[in-house]
Coordinates of C-alpha atoms in Angstrom, one line a residue:
M1 CA 120.6 116.2 61.9
K2 CA 120.8 112.8 63.7
A3 CA 118.6 114.1 66.6
R4 CA 115.9 114.5 64.3
Q5 CA 116.5 111.1 62.6
C6 CA 116.4 109.5 65.6
K7 CA 112.5 111.2 66.5
H8 CA 112.3 110.0 63.1
N9 CA 112.9 106.6 63.6
S10 CA 110.7 106.5 67.0
R11 CA 107.9 107.5 65.3
N12 CA 107.8 104.9 62.5
M13 CA 108.9 102.2 65.2
K14 CA 105.4 103.5 66.8
R15 CA 103.9 103.4 63.6
S16 CA 105.0 100.0 62.9
G17 CA 103.9 98.8 66.2
D18 CA 100.4 99.8 66.1
S19 CA 100.3 98.2 62.7
E20 CA 101.4 94.9 64.1
G21 CA 99.1 94.7 67.1
E22 CA 96.2 95.5 64.8
K23 CA 97.1 92.6 62.7
R24 CA 97.3 90.2 65.9
R25 CA 93.8 91.4 66.4
K26 CA 92.4 90.8 63.0
R27 CA 94.3 87.5 63.2
R28 CA 92.8 86.3 66.5
R29 CA 89.1 87.1 65.4
L30 CA 89.8 85.1 62.2
L31 CA 91.1 82.1 64.1
Q32 CA 88.1 82.7 66.2
E33 CA 86.1 82.4 63.1
L34 CA 87.8 79.4 62.1
G35 CA 87.0 77.5 65.5
D36 CA 87.5 74.0 66.1
Q37 CA 88.2 73.0 62.2
K38 CA 91.6 71.9 61.3
I39 CA 93.2 72.4 58.2
P40 CA 94.0 69.0 56.8
F41 CA 97.2 67.4 56.6
L42 CA 98.6 64.5 54.9
G43 CA 101.0 61.4 56.0
P44 CA 102.3 59.1 54.2
T45 CA 99.7 56.6 54.8
D46 CA 97.1 58.8 53.0
R47 CA 96.0 58.9 49.3
G48 CA 97.3 61.6 47.8
F49 CA 100.7 61.9 49.7
Q50 CA 103.2 61.9 47.2
Q51 CA 100.8 64.1 44.9
L52 CA 100.7 66.3 47.5
W53 CA 104.6 66.4 48.3
D54 CA 105.5 66.9 44.4
S55 CA 102.9 69.5 43.9
S56 CA 103.2 72.1 46.4
Y57 CA 106.2 70.7 48.7
S58 CA 108.8 69.9 46.2
G59 CA 111.8 71.7 48.0
M60 CA 111.9 69.0 50.5
V61 CA 113.9 66.1 49.8
L62 CA 114.0 62.9 52.2
R63 CA 117.1 60.9 52.3
Q64 CA 116.4 57.7 54.1
S65 CA 118.8 56.4 56.6
C66 CA 119.8 53.4 55.1
S67 CA 120.8 55.0 51.8
V68 CA 124.0 57.2 54.2
P69 CA 127.1 55.5 54.7
A70 CA 127.0 53.2 58.0
E71 CA 130.1 54.5 58.9
L72 CA 129.1 58.1 58.6
H73 CA 126.1 57.1 60.7
S74 CA 128.1 55.6 63.4
R75 CA 130.7 58.4 63.7
V76 CA 128.3 60.8 63.5
Q77 CA 125.8 59.4 66.3
A78 CA 129.2 58.9 68.3
A79 CA 129.9 62.6 68.0
L80 CA 126.5 63.8 69.2
L81 CA 126.6 61.3 72.2
T82 CA 129.8 62.8 73.1
L83 CA 128.9 66.3 73.0
R84 CA 126.0 65.8 75.2
S85 CA 127.9 63.6 77.8
K86 CA 130.4 66.8 77.8
G87 CA 127.4 68.9 78.4
C88 CA 128.0 71.0 75.6
L89 CA 124.5 71.3 74.5
L90 CA 122.9 74.4 76.4
R91 CA 119.6 76.2 76.7
D92 CA 119.4 79.5 75.2
L93 CA 118.2 82.4 76.5
V94 CA 116.6 84.6 73.7
R95 CA 114.9 88.0 73.5
V96 CA 110.8 87.9 72.3
R97 CA 108.9 91.1 72.3
D98 CA 110.8 92.4 75.0
R99 CA 110.9 89.1 77.2
D100 CA 113.3 86.9 77.7
V101 CA 112.4 83.1 77.2
F102 CA 114.6 79.8 77.7
T103 CA 114.3 77.8 74.6
S104 CA 113.3 74.3 75.3
V105 CA 115.6 72.8 72.9
S106 CA 119.5 72.3 74.0
R107 CA 121.6 73.6 71.3
A108 CA 125.3 74.2 70.3
L109 CA 126.8 75.8 67.0
L110 CA 129.7 74.4 65.1
G111 CA 131.1 75.6 62.1
Q112 CA 134.0 77.6 60.6
P113 CA 136.6 79.1 63.0
G114 CA 135.3 82.6 63.9
H115 CA 131.6 82.4 62.5
T116 CA 128.6 83.1 64.7
Y117 CA 124.9 82.7 64.1
R118 CA 122.6 85.2 65.3
Y119 CA 118.8 84.5 66.3
L120 CA 116.1 86.4 68.4
D121 CA 118.6 88.4 69.6
T122 CA 121.0 85.9 70.8
R123 CA 124.7 85.4 68.9
L124 CA 126.0 82.0 69.5
F125 CA 129.6 81.2 68.8
A126 CA 130.8 78.5 66.8
I127 CA 132.9 75.7 68.2
P128 CA 135.6 75.4 65.2
W129 CA 135.1 72.4 63.0
H130 CA 138.8 71.1 63.9
S131 CA 138.8 69.8 60.3
E132 CA 142.9 70.0 60.6
D133 CA 145.4 69.0 62.9
T134 CA 145.1 72.0 65.1
D135 CA 148.2 70.6 68.0
V136 CA 150.5 71.3 65.1
K137 CA 149.3 75.2 64.6
G138 CA 149.4 75.4 68.3
Q139 CA 145.5 76.0 68.9
N140 CA 144.6 73.2 71.1
C141 CA 141.5 74.6 72.5
C142 CA 140.0 71.4 73.6
D143 CA 140.4 68.1 74.5
A144 CA 140.9 65.4 72.1
D145 CA 137.3 63.6 72.2
L146 CA 135.8 67.1 71.4
R147 CA 138.2 67.6 68.5
A148 CA 137.0 64.2 66.7
A149 CA 133.0 64.9 67.8
C150 CA 133.6 68.5 66.0
K151 CA 135.6 66.6 63.2
A152 CA 133.0 63.9 62.5
L153 CA 130.4 66.9 62.1
W154 CA 132.5 68.3 59.6
E155 CA 132.7 64.9 57.9
L156 CA 128.8 65.2 57.9
N157 CA 128.6 68.6 56.4
C158 CA 131.4 67.7 53.7
F159 CA 128.9 64.5 52.6
F160 CA 125.8 67.1 52.8
C161 CA 127.8 70.0 50.6
S162 CA 128.3 67.4 48.2
D163 CA 124.8 65.5 48.2
V164 CA 122.7 68.2 48.3
A165 CA 124.0 69.1 45.0
Q166 CA 123.3 65.8 43.4
R167 CA 119.9 65.8 44.1
K168 CA 118.2 66.2 40.2
E169 CA 115.0 68.2 40.1
G170 CA 112.0 66.0 40.9
D171 CA 113.8 64.1 43.5
R172 CA 111.8 63.9 46.3
L173 CA 112.8 60.3 48.2
A174 CA 116.3 59.0 48.5
Q175 CA 115.4 55.7 49.0
C176 CA 117.1 52.2 50.3
V177 CA 118.8 50.5 46.9
K178 CA 117.2 46.6 46.2
T179 CA 119.3 44.2 47.9
G180 CA 121.1 43.2 44.7
E181 CA 122.4 46.5 43.6
A182 CA 123.6 47.1 47.4
E183 CA 125.5 44.2 47.0
A184 CA 127.0 45.2 43.6
K185 CA 127.5 48.8 44.6
H186 CA 128.4 48.3 48.2
G187 CA 132.1 50.4 47.5
E188 CA 129.7 53.5 46.7
E189 CA 128.6 54.1 50.3
G190 CA 125.1 53.9 49.8
D191 CA 124.7 57.2 47.4
T192 CA 122.5 54.9 44.6
E193 CA 119.3 55.9 44.6
S194 CA 116.0 54.7 43.4
K195 CA 113.5 57.3 42.1
H196 CA 110.0 56.9 43.6
S197 CA 107.6 55.7 40.9
E198 CA 105.8 57.8 38.7
D199 CA 102.5 56.1 38.9
S200 CA 100.8 58.2 41.7
K201 CA 101.4 61.2 39.3
H202 CA 98.8 60.1 36.8
S203 CA 95.0 59.2 38.0
D204 CA 91.5 59.9 36.4
G205 CA 91.2 62.6 39.1
G206 CA 94.6 64.1 38.6
D207 CA 92.5 67.2 37.4
S208 CA 90.8 68.3 40.6
E209 CA 94.7 68.1 42.6
S210 CA 96.1 70.1 40.0
R211 CA 93.5 72.8 40.4
Q212 CA 93.9 72.9 43.9
S213 CA 97.8 72.9 43.6
E214 CA 97.6 75.8 41.0
E215 CA 95.5 78.0 43.6
G216 CA 97.9 77.0 46.5
D217 CA 100.9 78.4 43.8
T218 CA 98.9 81.6 43.3
E219 CA 98.7 82.1 47.2
S220 CA 102.1 81.1 47.2
K221 CA 103.2 84.2 45.1
H222 CA 102.0 86.7 47.7
S223 CA 104.8 85.4 49.9
E224 CA 107.6 87.8 48.0
E225 CA 104.9 90.4 49.3
W226 CA 104.5 88.8 52.9
D227 CA 107.7 87.7 53.3
I228 CA 108.7 90.7 55.0
E229 CA 107.6 90.1 58.1
S230 CA 108.1 86.3 58.4
K231 CA 111.7 85.5 58.7
H232 CA 111.7 83.5 61.7
S233 CA 113.9 81.5 64.0
D234 CA 113.6 77.9 64.9
E235 CA 113.9 79.1 68.7
G236 CA 111.9 75.9 70.2
C237 CA 110.9 77.8 73.3
S238 CA 109.3 76.0 76.0
K239 CA 105.5 77.4 76.8
Q240 CA 106.0 77.0 80.2
E241 CA 108.9 79.7 80.4
G242 CA 107.3 82.0 78.5
E243 CA 103.9 81.4 76.4
W244 CA 105.4 83.6 73.6
E245 CA 104.3 81.9 70.7
T246 CA 101.0 84.2 70.2
E247 CA 99.3 83.6 67.6
S248 CA 98.4 79.8 69.4
K249 CA 98.5 81.6 72.8
H250 CA 95.5 84.0 71.5
S251 CA 93.9 81.1 69.5
S252 CA 93.5 79.4 72.9
E253 CA 92.4 82.3 74.6
E254 CA 89.7 82.7 71.9
G255 CA 88.3 79.1 72.5
E256 CA 90.2 77.2 69.6
S257 CA 90.4 73.6 70.7
T258 CA 94.3 72.4 71.2
Q259 CA 93.4 68.9 71.1
S260 CA 94.2 66.7 68.1
K261 CA 90.9 65.5 68.0
Q262 CA 89.3 64.7 64.2
S263 CA 87.7 67.6 62.7
E264 CA 84.4 67.6 61.3
L265 CA 86.0 68.7 58.5
A266 CA 88.6 66.1 58.2
A267 CA 86.0 63.3 58.8
T268 CA 84.0 64.4 55.7
T269 CA 87.0 64.2 53.5
G270 CA 88.8 61.3 55.1
L271 CA 91.8 63.0 55.5
K272 CA 93.5 61.7 58.6
H273 CA 95.0 63.4 61.6
S274 CA 97.8 60.7 62.1
E275 CA 99.2 59.8 65.7
G276 CA 102.7 59.7 64.0
K277 CA 103.1 56.2 64.4
C278 CA 106.2 54.9 62.7
P279 CA 105.6 52.5 59.4
A280 CA 108.5 51.0 57.6
W281 CA 107.0 53.7 54.7
A282 CA 107.3 54.6 51.1
P283 CA 104.7 56.9 49.6
K284 CA 101.6 54.9 48.4
T285 CA 101.4 54.6 44.7
S286 CA 98.2 52.9 44.8
S287 CA 95.4 53.4 41.9
G288 CA 93.4 54.9 44.4
T289 CA 94.7 58.3 44.0
G290 CA 92.0 59.4 41.7
T291 CA 89.7 58.8 45.2
A292 CA 92.1 61.0 47.0
S293 CA 91.7 63.5 44.3
V294 CA 88.1 64.2 45.1
G295 CA 88.5 63.9 49.0
L296 CA 90.8 66.6 48.2
G297 CA 88.3 68.6 46.2
S298 CA 85.7 68.4 48.8
Q299 CA 87.3 69.6 51.5
E300 CA 88.2 72.8 49.7
K301 CA 84.6 74.7 49.9
P302 CA 84.4 75.0 53.9
V303 CA 88.1 76.5 53.9
A304 CA 88.3 78.1 50.7
E305 CA 85.3 80.5 52.3
L306 CA 87.7 82.1 54.7
K307 CA 90.4 82.1 52.4
H308 CA 90.1 85.4 50.9
S309 CA 89.6 86.8 54.2
L310 CA 93.0 85.6 55.4
L311 CA 95.0 86.8 52.6
G312 CA 97.2 89.4 54.0
Y313 CA 97.0 88.0 57.4
H314 CA 100.0 84.9 58.2
I315 CA 98.6 82.3 60.4
E316 CA 101.7 81.4 62.2
D317 CA 103.3 81.5 65.5
E318 CA 105.3 84.6 65.1
E319 CA 108.7 85.5 66.1
Q320 CA 110.9 88.9 66.1
E321 CA 112.8 89.4 63.3
S322 CA 116.3 89.4 64.4
G323 CA 119.2 90.8 62.0
Q324 CA 122.9 90.5 61.9
G325 CA 123.3 93.8 64.0
C326 CA 125.2 95.6 61.3
S327 CA 124.9 99.2 61.5
Q328 CA 125.2 99.5 57.9
P329 CA 123.4 96.4 56.5
S330 CA 124.7 95.3 53.4
P331 CA 122.5 94.2 50.2
P332 CA 120.6 90.6 50.2
Q333 CA 122.9 87.8 49.1
M334 CA 121.9 85.1 46.6
C335 CA 123.2 81.2 47.0
T336 CA 124.9 80.9 43.7
G337 CA 127.4 78.0 42.7
P338 CA 128.7 74.9 45.0
V339 CA 126.8 74.8 48.1
Q340 CA 129.0 75.3 51.1
F341 CA 127.4 75.1 54.7
N342 CA 129.3 77.5 56.9
V343 CA 127.7 75.7 60.5
T344 CA 125.5 73.7 62.2
L345 CA 123.2 74.4 64.5
L346 CA 123.0 71.3 66.7
N347 CA 119.7 70.6 68.9
Y348 CA 118.7 68.1 71.7
M349 CA 115.4 67.4 73.5
D350 CA 114.3 64.7 75.4
P351 CA 110.3 64.9 75.3
A352 CA 110.1 62.7 78.8
A353 CA 112.0 65.8 80.2
M354 CA 109.3 68.2 79.5
S355 CA 106.5 69.1 81.6
Q356 CA 104.4 70.2 78.8
L357 CA 104.5 70.3 74.9
K358 CA 102.0 72.5 72.8
E359 CA 99.8 71.0 70.3
E360 CA 100.2 72.3 66.9
P361 CA 97.0 74.1 66.7
Y362 CA 96.0 74.4 62.9
Y363 CA 96.3 70.9 61.7
G364 CA 96.2 69.0 64.7
M365 CA 99.3 67.3 63.7
G366 CA 100.2 66.7 67.5
K367 CA 102.4 67.8 70.5
M368 CA 105.2 70.3 69.0
A369 CA 109.1 70.3 69.6
V370 CA 109.4 73.8 67.9
G371 CA 106.6 75.9 66.4
W372 CA 106.3 76.7 63.0
H373 CA 109.0 78.8 61.7
H374 CA 111.3 79.7 59.0
D375 CA 115.2 79.3 59.4
E376 CA 116.2 83.3 59.4
N377 CA 119.9 84.8 58.9
L378 CA 120.4 82.4 55.7
I379 CA 121.7 83.6 52.4
S380 CA 118.8 83.5 49.7
H381 CA 117.5 80.5 48.4
S382 CA 120.4 78.2 50.4
P383 CA 119.1 74.6 51.2
V384 CA 119.1 73.5 54.8
A385 CA 120.3 69.9 55.5
V386 CA 119.5 67.7 58.6
Y387 CA 120.5 64.8 60.0
S388 CA 118.3 63.2 62.8
Y389 CA 119.3 61.1 65.3
S390 CA 117.0 59.2 68.2
C391 CA 117.5 57.7 71.2
H392 CA 115.3 55.8 74.1
D393 CA 116.4 57.9 76.9
S394 CA 118.1 61.1 78.0
K395 CA 121.6 59.3 78.6
G396 CA 121.6 58.9 74.6
G397 CA 120.9 55.1 74.6
S398 CA 120.4 53.2 71.3
S399 CA 117.4 53.8 69.2
E400 CA 117.2 50.3 68.4
G401 CA 115.0 47.6 69.7
G402 CA 112.8 48.5 73.0
S403 CA 109.2 47.1 73.9
G404 CA 105.9 48.6 72.2
E405 CA 105.6 50.8 69.0
K406 CA 107.0 54.1 69.8
A407 CA 105.6 57.8 68.2
C408 CA 108.2 58.9 65.7
W409 CA 109.4 62.3 65.2
R410 CA 108.0 64.3 62.3
I411 CA 108.6 67.2 60.3
G412 CA 105.3 69.2 59.6
L413 CA 105.5 71.5 56.6
K414 CA 102.8 74.1 55.3
V415 CA 102.8 76.9 52.7
A416 CA 103.2 80.5 54.3
W417 CA 100.2 82.8 54.0
D418 CA 97.8 79.6 53.0
I419 CA 95.1 77.9 54.8
H420 CA 93.8 76.0 51.6
T421 CA 97.1 73.8 50.5
P422 CA 96.8 70.7 52.9
G423 CA 100.0 70.5 55.2
L424 CA 102.4 67.7 55.0
A425 CA 103.5 65.2 57.7
L426 CA 106.9 63.5 57.3
P427 CA 108.2 60.8 59.8
L428 CA 111.6 60.3 60.6
Q429 CA 113.6 57.3 61.4
S430 CA 116.5 57.7 63.2
G431 CA 119.5 58.3 60.8
D432 CA 117.2 59.9 58.3
C433 CA 118.3 63.1 56.4
Y434 CA 116.4 65.7 54.6
Y435 CA 116.8 69.0 52.6
M436 CA 115.0 71.9 52.5
R437 CA 115.9 73.3 48.9
D438 CA 115.4 76.0 46.2
D439 CA 113.0 78.7 47.9
L440 CA 111.2 76.4 50.4
N441 CA 112.3 77.9 53.3
S442 CA 111.1 81.1 52.5
T443 CA 107.7 80.2 51.2
H444 CA 107.1 77.8 53.5
Q445 CA 107.3 77.2 56.9
H446 CA 108.3 73.9 59.1
C447 CA 107.6 72.6 62.5
V448 CA 109.4 69.6 64.7
L449 CA 106.7 67.1 66.0
A450 CA 107.8 65.5 69.0
G451 CA 108.1 61.7 69.1
D452 CA 108.3 59.3 72.2
T453 CA 112.2 59.0 72.0
A454 CA 114.8 61.6 73.1
R455 CA 116.3 63.5 69.7
F456 CA 119.4 64.9 68.0
S457 CA 119.7 67.0 65.1
S458 CA 122.4 68.7 63.4
T459 CA 121.1 71.0 61.0
H460 CA 123.5 72.6 58.1
R461 CA 123.3 76.0 56.9
V462 CA 124.6 78.4 54.9
A463 CA 124.3 81.5 57.1
E464 CA 124.7 84.9 56.1
C465 CA 127.5 86.1 58.1
S466 CA 128.4 89.3 56.3
S467 CA 128.4 91.4 59.6
G468 CA 129.0 88.1 61.6
T469 CA 132.4 86.9 61.6
L470 CA 135.5 87.4 63.9
D471 CA 137.0 88.8 61.0
Y472 CA 134.3 91.1 60.1
I473 CA 134.4 92.8 63.6
Q474 CA 138.2 92.9 64.0
S475 CA 138.4 94.8 60.7
R476 CA 135.9 97.4 62.0
C477 CA 138.0 97.7 65.2
K478 CA 140.7 98.1 63.0
E479 CA 139.3 101.2 60.7
V480 CA 138.1 103.1 64.0
L481 CA 141.1 102.7 65.8
S482 CA 143.4 104.2 63.0
N483 CA 141.9 107.1 64.0
L484 CA 143.5 107.1 67.7
H485 CA 147.1 108.3 67.9
T486 CA 149.3 107.1 70.6
D487 CA 152.4 109.3 71.7
P488 CA 155.5 106.6 72.3
E489 CA 157.0 108.6 75.0
T490 CA 154.0 109.6 77.0
G491 CA 151.4 107.0 76.1
T492 CA 148.8 109.9 76.0
H493 CA 146.1 109.7 73.3
S494 CA 144.8 112.1 70.7
L495 CA 142.6 111.9 67.7
Q496 CA 143.7 111.8 63.8
T497 CA 140.7 113.8 62.6
L498 CA 137.7 115.2 64.1
L499 CA 135.3 115.1 60.8
P500 CA 131.9 114.0 62.0
A501 CA 131.5 111.5 59.7
T502 CA 134.3 109.6 61.3
L503 CA 132.9 110.3 64.7
Q504 CA 129.7 108.7 63.7
H505 CA 131.3 105.8 62.1
C506 CA 133.8 105.3 65.2
E507 CA 130.3 105.4 67.4
E508 CA 128.5 102.8 65.3
V509 CA 131.1 100.4 65.6
H510 CA 131.7 101.2 69.2
N511 CA 128.0 100.3 69.8
E512 CA 128.2 97.2 67.6
V513 CA 131.6 95.8 69.7
E514 CA 129.8 96.1 72.7
F515 CA 126.1 95.1 72.3
E516 CA 126.5 92.9 69.7
W517 CA 129.7 90.9 70.6
L518 CA 131.0 91.6 73.9
R519 CA 127.7 91.8 75.8
Q520 CA 126.5 88.6 74.1
Y521 CA 129.9 86.6 74.6
W522 CA 130.2 87.6 78.2
F523 CA 126.2 87.0 78.9
Q524 CA 125.9 83.7 77.4
G525 CA 128.6 82.8 75.0
Q526 CA 131.3 82.5 77.5
R527 CA 129.4 79.0 78.6
Y528 CA 131.0 77.4 76.0
A529 CA 134.9 78.3 77.1
R530 CA 134.8 75.3 79.7
F531 CA 135.0 73.1 76.5
C532 CA 136.5 74.8 74.0
S533 CA 138.6 78.2 74.6
W534 CA 138.8 79.1 71.0
W535 CA 137.2 82.4 71.6
S536 CA 138.9 83.3 74.7
R537 CA 141.9 85.4 73.2
P538 CA 139.8 86.9 70.5
M539 CA 136.9 88.3 72.9
E540 CA 139.6 89.8 75.6
Q541 CA 141.2 91.4 72.6
L542 CA 137.7 93.2 71.3
E543 CA 137.5 94.3 75.1
K544 CA 140.8 96.2 75.0
D545 CA 139.4 97.6 71.7
W546 CA 136.4 98.4 73.2
R547 CA 138.1 100.3 75.8
L548 CA 140.4 102.3 73.6
M549 CA 136.8 103.3 71.7
E550 CA 135.4 104.4 75.2
T551 CA 138.8 106.9 75.4
M552 CA 137.9 108.2 72.0
T553 CA 134.2 108.8 73.0
M554 CA 136.1 110.7 76.1
L555 CA 138.2 112.9 73.5
F556 CA 135.4 113.3 71.3
L557 CA 133.6 114.5 74.2
S558 CA 136.3 117.0 75.5
T559 CA 136.5 118.7 72.1
V560 CA 132.5 119.0 71.8
E561 CA 133.2 120.9 75.1
E562 CA 136.2 123.4 74.1
E563 CA 135.2 126.8 73.7
G564 CA 137.2 127.6 70.4
Q565 CA 135.9 125.3 68.3
A566 CA 133.6 126.8 64.8
G567 CA 130.4 126.8 65.7
E568 CA 128.5 124.8 63.4
G569 CA 130.8 122.0 63.2
R570 CA 130.9 121.8 67.1
R571 CA 127.3 121.6 66.9
E572 CA 127.2 118.7 64.1
M573 CA 129.5 116.9 66.7
A574 CA 127.5 117.5 69.5
E575 CA 124.3 116.4 67.8
T576 CA 125.9 113.1 66.4
L577 CA 127.3 112.1 70.0
L578 CA 124.1 113.0 71.4
S579 CA 122.3 110.4 69.4
A580 CA 125.2 107.5 69.9
L581 CA 125.4 108.2 73.4
T582 CA 121.3 108.1 74.1
D583 CA 121.1 104.8 72.1
R584 CA 124.1 103.4 74.2
Q585 CA 122.5 104.2 77.3
Q586 CA 119.5 102.5 76.1
Q587 CA 120.9 99.4 75.4
R588 CA 123.1 99.3 78.3
Q589 CA 119.7 99.8 80.6
T590 CA 118.0 97.0 78.5
W591 CA 121.1 94.4 79.1
R592 CA 121.0 95.6 82.9
D593 CA 117.4 94.5 82.8
R594 CA 118.3 91.2 81.3
I595 CA 120.8 90.3 83.7
Q596 CA 118.9 91.0 86.5
S597 CA 115.7 89.2 85.5
Q598 CA 117.2 86.4 84.0
L599 CA 120.3 84.3 84.7
P600 CA 121.5 82.4 81.6
P601 CA 120.2 78.7 81.6
V602 CA 123.2 75.8 81.7

């Protein structure tokens, strides 16, 4: 029965692969039809920016640097520089369409002890927050400077957990308080907010933009159907080491321009393709919003002509969907109650050190550090909080001063499965924070547009860890090993039960321990052991448990080979073992190939 199921799954995978290939071919043809025409996008200096933000990107909240406590800024930025100086930020080797690709972004995962985060077939093992005095508990796994850095980021995590819950419906921008208010409320650590003026929401031409928003919302409703294939990760893979961002590569092959020039469409509508220079900005509230509405309306026709053709085809940089690797998937969890970010993924990138950055292909937004994506493996509808810190050089120098105007980092946003709604580009000053709330991460995509300076980001998430914690895998091992009896005198092993269901469960956990934990850790995860040894002993124990599971497999095989076994039970055990061992052999070969073809980055 198990062997037949394996063949059935193989046929389903083949059909799924054929379907994906056909969709990619159709997308290439549609992108070729789109040609050099770019979809408009708005920045803060463009008319209609605030109205677009309110109508189509309301889940994005920006908290400007000056509204964050200065002491927190100081501790967090010092922590990021400490982690970089110690070499804790490393590039990952990720798996995309059966190819290994190095990320262009250097990363580290911090979080609750024993937590992991999985993306693109790569499991990251969290360096613990060190929120408590670990010396007292005898868990001194890293030096004092690293512990202090981790604790500072835990303090930022606590600030985000509290602050994201305080953002009210309709908030878009957490601005600096006025000077008088700042002096009066100095003790409140900069939490005072000033809501953005509502004037930008009222204009004679508002109906045009409202109609456009309604049409965009209609398309967004399809996301529930399309999102099954669009749960992606912010991997930040470098183009020169694997041009895997399929749609952008294909559009280049099909003749789509990769330059950031003004498209003919933008020229006729007055929508700028901004170069991303840093203004001291606040969204415009001028009375000229009505003119912007006319401009937005005039751009609808040429793009809308392709709208219906593109329904059902997601124009994005596809990446492989990657689950937590649980052999018995649990139903999706929803984020309810107070927000508790359990991990932060730290990112660092210096554009000056990159030989080539890819142009954003659909809007002409500029150079991308990270392509279009959804953050994956998160609790459904959970928010994401991001702290952005820029510095002038790769050594982590100050971002203050310097000669000449610097292009700042920006976040690009677009509605998934929608070429009708203009995109949004938000500039980020050093120390700015932003929140992606509600269903924004699932219904929209975002990218990171590179500035002229190096940049850190601390991206705080509610990771879906139902099968991604040390406690989880240890409990699975305990369940399986309860079926193994060891004679106290001779040390010989025997099985407590030979039920096929027990055998199947044992072999599933066996594979999970080997491929989702041990091989992931020894291939890349152990690089962090030279900074923090927290995972060393648990992984050594997991390896001991795995060796006992190998013994159990041999005992099962010996039982199947015995002539005295009942025919039907023996056959069922043989089929179950054959399926598990075939899968194990295939996965081991895949890992052998990975090790031989690539060495993990440092």
